[in-house]
PDB file of C-alpha atoms in Angstrom:
ATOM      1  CA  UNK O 151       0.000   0.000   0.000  1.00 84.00           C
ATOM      2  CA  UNK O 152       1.353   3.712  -0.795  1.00 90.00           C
ATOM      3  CA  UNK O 153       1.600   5.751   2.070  1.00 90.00           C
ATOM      4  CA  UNK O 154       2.801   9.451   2.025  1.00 90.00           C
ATOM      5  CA  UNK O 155       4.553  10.628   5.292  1.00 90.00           C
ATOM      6  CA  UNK O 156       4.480  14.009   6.539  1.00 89.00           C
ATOM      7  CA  UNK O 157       7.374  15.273   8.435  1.00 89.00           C
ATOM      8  CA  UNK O 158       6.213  18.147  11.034  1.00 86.00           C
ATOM      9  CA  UNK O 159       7.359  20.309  13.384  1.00 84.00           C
ATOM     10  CA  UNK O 160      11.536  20.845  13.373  1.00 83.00           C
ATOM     11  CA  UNK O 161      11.393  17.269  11.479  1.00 85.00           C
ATOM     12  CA  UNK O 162      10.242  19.192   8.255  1.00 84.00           C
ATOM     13  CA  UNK O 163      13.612  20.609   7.908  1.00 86.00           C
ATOM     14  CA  UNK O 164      14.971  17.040   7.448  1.00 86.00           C
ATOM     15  CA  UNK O 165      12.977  16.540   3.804  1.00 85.00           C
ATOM     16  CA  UNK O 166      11.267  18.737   1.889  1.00 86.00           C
ATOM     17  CA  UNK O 167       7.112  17.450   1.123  1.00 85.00           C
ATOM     18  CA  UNK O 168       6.024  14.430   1.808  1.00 88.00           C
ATOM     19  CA  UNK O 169       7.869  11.553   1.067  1.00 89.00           C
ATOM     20  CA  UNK O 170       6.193   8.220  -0.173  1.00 91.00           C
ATOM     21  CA  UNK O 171       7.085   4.524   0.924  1.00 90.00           C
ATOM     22  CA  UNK O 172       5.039   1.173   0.509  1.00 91.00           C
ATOM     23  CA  UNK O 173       4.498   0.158   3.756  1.00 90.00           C
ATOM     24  CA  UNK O 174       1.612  -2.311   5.198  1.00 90.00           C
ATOM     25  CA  UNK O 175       1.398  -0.503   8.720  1.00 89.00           C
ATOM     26  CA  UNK O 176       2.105   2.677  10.147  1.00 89.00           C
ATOM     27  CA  UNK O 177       5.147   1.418  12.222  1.00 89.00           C
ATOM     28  CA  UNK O 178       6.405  -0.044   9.102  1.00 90.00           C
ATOM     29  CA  UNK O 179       6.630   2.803   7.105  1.00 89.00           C
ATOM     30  CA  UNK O 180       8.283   5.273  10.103  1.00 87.00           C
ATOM     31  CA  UNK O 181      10.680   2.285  10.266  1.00 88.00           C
ATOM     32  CA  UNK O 182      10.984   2.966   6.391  1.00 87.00           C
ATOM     33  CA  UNK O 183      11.448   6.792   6.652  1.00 87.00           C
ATOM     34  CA  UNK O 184      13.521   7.311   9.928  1.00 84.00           C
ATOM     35  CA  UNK O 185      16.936   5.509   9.033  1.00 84.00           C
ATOM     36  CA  UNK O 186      16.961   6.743   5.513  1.00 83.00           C
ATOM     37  CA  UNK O 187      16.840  10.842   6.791  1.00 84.00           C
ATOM     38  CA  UNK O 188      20.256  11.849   8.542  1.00 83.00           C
ATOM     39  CA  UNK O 189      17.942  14.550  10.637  1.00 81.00           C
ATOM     40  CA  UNK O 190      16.804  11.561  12.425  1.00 79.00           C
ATOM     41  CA  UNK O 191      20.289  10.190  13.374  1.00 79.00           C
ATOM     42  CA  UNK O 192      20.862  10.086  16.850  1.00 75.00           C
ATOM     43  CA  UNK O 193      22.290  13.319  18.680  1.00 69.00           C
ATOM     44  CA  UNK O 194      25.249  12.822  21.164  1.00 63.00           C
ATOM     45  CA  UNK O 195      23.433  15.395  23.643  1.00 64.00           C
ATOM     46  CA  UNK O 196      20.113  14.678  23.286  1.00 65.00           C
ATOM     47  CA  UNK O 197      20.029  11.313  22.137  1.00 69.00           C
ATOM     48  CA  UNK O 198      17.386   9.494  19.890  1.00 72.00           C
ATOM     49  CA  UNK O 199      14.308  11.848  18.321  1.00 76.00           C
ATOM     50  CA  UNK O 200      11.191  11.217  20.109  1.00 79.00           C
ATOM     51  CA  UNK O 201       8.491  10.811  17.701  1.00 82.00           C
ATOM     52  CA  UNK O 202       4.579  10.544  17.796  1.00 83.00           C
ATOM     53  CA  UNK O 203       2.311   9.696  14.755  1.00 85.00           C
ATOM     54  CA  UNK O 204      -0.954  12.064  14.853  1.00 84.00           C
ATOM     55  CA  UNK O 205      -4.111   9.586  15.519  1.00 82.00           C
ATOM     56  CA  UNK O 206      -1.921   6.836  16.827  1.00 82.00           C
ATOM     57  CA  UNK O 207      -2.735   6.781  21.070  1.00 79.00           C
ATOM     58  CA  UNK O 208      -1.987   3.352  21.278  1.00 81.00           C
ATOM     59  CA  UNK O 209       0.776   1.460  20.356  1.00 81.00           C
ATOM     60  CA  UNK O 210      -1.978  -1.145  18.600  1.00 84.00           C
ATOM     61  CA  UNK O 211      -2.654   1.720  16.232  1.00 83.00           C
ATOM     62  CA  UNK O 212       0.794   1.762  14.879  1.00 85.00           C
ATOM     63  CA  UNK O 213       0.438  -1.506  13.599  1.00 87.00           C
ATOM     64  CA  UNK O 214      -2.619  -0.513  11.491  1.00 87.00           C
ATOM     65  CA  UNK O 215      -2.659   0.217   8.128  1.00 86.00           C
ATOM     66  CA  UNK O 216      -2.254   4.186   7.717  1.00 85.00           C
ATOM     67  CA  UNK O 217      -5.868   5.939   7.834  1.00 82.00           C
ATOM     68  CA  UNK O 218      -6.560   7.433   4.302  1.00 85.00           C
ATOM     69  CA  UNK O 219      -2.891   6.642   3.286  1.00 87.00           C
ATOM     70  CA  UNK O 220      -1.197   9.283   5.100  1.00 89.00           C
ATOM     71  CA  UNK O 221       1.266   9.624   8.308  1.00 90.00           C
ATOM     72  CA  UNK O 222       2.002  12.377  10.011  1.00 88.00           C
ATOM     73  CA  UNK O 223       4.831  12.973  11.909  1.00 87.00           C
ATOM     74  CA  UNK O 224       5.519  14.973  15.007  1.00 85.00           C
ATOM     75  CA  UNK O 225       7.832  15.827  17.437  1.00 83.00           C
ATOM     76  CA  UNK O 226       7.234  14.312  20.940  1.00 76.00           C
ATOM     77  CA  UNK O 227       7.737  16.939  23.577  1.00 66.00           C
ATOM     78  CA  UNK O 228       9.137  15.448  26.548  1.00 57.00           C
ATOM     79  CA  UNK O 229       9.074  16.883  29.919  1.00 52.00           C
ATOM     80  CA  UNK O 230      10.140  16.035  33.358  1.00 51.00           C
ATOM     81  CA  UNK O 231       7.479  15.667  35.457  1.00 55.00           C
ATOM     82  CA  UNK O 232       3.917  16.929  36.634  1.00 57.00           C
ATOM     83  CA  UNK O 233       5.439  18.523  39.097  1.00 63.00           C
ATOM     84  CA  UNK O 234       5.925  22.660  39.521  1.00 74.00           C
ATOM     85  CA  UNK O 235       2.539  23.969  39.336  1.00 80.00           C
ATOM     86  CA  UNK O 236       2.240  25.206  42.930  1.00 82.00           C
ATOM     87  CA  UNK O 237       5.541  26.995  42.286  1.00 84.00           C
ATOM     88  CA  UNK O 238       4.344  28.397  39.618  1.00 86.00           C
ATOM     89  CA  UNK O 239       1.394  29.739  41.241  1.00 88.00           C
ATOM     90  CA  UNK O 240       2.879  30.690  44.363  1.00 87.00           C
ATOM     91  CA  UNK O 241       5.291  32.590  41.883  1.00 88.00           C
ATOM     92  CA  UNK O 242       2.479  34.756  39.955  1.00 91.00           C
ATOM     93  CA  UNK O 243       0.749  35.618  43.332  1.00 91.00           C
ATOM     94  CA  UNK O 244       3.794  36.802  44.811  1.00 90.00           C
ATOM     95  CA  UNK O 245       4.522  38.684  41.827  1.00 91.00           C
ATOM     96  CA  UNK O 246       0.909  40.492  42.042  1.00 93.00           C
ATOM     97  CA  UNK O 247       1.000  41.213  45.590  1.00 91.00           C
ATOM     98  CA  UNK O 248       4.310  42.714  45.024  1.00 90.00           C
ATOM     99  CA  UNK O 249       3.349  44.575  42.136  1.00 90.00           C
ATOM    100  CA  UNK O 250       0.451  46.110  44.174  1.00 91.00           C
ATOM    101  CA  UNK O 251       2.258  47.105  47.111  1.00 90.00           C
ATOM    102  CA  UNK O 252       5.252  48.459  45.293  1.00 88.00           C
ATOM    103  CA  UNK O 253       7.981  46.016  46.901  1.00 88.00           C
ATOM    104  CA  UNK O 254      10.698  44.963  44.323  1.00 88.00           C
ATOM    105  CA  UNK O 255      11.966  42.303  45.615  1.00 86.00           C
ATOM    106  CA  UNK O 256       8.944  40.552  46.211  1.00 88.00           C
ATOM    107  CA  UNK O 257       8.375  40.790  42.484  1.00 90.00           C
ATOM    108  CA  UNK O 258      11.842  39.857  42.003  1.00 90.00           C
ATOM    109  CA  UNK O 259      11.412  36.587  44.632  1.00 89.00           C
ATOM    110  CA  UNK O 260       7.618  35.861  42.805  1.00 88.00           C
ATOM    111  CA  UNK O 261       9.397  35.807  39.317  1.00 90.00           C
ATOM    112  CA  UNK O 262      12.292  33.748  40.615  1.00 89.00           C
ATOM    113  CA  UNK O 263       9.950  31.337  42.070  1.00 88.00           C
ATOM    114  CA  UNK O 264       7.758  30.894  38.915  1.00 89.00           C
ATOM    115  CA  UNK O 265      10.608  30.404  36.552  1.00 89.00           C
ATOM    116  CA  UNK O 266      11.435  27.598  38.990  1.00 86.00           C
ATOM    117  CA  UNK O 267       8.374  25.999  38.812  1.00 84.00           C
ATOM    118  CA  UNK O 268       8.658  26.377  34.647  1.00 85.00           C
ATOM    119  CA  UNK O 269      12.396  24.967  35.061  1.00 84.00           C
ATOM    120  CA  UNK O 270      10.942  22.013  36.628  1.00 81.00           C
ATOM    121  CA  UNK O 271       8.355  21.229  34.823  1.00 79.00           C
ATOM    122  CA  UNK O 272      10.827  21.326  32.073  1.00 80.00           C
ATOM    123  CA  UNK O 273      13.929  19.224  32.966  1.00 74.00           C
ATOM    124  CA  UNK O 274      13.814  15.629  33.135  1.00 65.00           C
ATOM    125  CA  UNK O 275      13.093  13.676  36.579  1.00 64.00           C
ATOM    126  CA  UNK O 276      16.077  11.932  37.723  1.00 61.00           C
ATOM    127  CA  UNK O 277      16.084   7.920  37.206  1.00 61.00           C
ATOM    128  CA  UNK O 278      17.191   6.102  40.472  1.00 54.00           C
ATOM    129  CA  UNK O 279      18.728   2.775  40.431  1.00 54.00           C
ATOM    130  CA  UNK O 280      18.461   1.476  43.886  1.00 48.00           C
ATOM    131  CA  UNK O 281      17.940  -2.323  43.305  1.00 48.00           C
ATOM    132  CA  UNK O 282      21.838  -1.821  42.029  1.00 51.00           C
ATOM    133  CA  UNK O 283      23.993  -2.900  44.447  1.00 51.00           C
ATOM    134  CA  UNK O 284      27.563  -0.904  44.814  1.00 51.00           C
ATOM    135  CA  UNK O 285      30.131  -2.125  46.158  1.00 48.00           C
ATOM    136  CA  UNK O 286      31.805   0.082  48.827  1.00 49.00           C
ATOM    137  CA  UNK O 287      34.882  -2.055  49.375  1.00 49.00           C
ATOM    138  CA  UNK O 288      37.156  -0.625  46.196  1.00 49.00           C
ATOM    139  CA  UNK O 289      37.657   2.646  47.705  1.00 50.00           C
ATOM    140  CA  UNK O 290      36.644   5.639  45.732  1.00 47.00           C
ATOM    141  CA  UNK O 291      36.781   4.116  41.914  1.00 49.00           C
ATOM    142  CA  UNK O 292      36.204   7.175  39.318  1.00 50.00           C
ATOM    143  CA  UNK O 293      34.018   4.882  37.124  1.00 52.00           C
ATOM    144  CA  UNK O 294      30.783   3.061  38.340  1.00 57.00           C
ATOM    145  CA  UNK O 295      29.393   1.243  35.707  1.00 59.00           C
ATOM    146  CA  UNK O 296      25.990  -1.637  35.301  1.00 63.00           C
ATOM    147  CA  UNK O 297      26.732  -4.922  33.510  1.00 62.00           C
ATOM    148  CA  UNK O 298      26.625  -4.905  29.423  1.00 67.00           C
ATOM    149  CA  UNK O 299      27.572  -0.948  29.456  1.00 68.00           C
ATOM    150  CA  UNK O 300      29.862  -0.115  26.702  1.00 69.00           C
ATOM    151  CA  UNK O 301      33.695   0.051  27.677  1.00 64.00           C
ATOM    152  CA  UNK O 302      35.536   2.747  25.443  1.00 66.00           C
ATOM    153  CA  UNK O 303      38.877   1.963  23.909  1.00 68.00           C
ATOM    154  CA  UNK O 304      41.298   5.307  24.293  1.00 66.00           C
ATOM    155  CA  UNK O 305      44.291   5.605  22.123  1.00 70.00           C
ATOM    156  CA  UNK O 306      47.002   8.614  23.051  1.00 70.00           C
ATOM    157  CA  UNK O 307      46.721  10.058  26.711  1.00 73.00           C
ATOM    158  CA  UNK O 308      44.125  11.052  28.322  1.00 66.00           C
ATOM    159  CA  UNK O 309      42.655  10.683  32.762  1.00 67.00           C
ATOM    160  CA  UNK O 310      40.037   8.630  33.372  1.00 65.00           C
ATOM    161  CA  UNK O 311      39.431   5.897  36.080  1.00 63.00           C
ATOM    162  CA  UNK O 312      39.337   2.047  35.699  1.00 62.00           C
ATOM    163  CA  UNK O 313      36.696  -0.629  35.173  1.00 57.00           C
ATOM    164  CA  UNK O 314      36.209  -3.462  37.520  1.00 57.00           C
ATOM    165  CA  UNK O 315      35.174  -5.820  34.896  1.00 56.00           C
ATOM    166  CA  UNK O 316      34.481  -8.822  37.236  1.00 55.00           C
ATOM    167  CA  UNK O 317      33.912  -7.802  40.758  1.00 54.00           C
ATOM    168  CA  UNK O 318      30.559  -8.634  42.506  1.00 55.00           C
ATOM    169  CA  UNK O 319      30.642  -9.577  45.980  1.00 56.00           C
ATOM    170  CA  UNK O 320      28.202  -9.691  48.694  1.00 58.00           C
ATOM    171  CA  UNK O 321      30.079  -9.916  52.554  1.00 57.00           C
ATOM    172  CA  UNK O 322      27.380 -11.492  54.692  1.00 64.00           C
ATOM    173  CA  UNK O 323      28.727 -11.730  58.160  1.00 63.00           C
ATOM    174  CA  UNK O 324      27.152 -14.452  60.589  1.00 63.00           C
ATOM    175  CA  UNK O 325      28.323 -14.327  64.172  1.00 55.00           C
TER     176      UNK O 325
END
């Protein structure tokens, strides 16, 4: 089936129009278009483009066939969390009250505090691996790493810490 894909957002700078694949499902045909465009390479700093398809909620709807053979593609946004909100609002009253009675730096403090709550909506919330267990015995290694990560190979000089490639051990002591 024929299926034209529409590129929105900051992907339409990657390709000009729409481009057309033959593709039985919507997942097939972004899986078509995505490796082909280099705008869709991975970035160092932000990492893989997130990408929704308009009028696909559910991840069953991307292995549909395309609704009136077209796609359109958009840029995910991704924030942190839900968080913020009572910043923000604690922010724009204090900036009112301020503003009313004529005191700066309560205006100053109100707009501090609702950037704040903007900045956190905004930034990512931090993952937490506690079911990893550390071991505490090594001393202070530069380098912590999980199984299966990727160990670089450096040629010339340069400082970094080790990698202890085998070391897992639990001290359990009975008495």
């Amino acid at each position: 089936m024929k299926v034209k894909v529409f590129l929105h957002g900051y992907f339409s700078k990657f390709h000009e129009g729409p481009i057309e694949v033959i593709a039985n499902t919507v997942a097939e045909a972004v899986a078509l278009v995505t490796p082909q465009l280099p705008g869709f390479r991975p970035n160092a700093v932000r990492g893989r483009h997130r990408i929704s398809v308009a009028g696909c909620d559910k991840v069953e709807d991307l292995y549909r066939p395309a609704k009136d053979g077209e796609i359109h593609l958009i840029p995910q946004f991704a924030g942190g969390k839900k968080g913020g909100y009572l910043q923000i609002l604690l922010g724009v009253a204090l900036v009112a009250v301020g503003w009313f009675a004529g005191i700066g730096w309560l205006v100053q403090a109100g707009a501090l505090a609702f950037l704040g709550g903007v900045a956190q909506m905004l930034s990512p919330a931090p993952s937490s691996d506690d079911d990893q267990k550390k071991s505490h015995y090594l001393g202070a290694a530069d380098n912590t790493v999980k199984i299966g990560t990727r160990i670089p190979f450096l040629y010339g000089e340069d400082l970094c810490g080790g990698h202890y490639l085998s070391f897992d051990t639990d001290a359990i002591i009975t008495g």
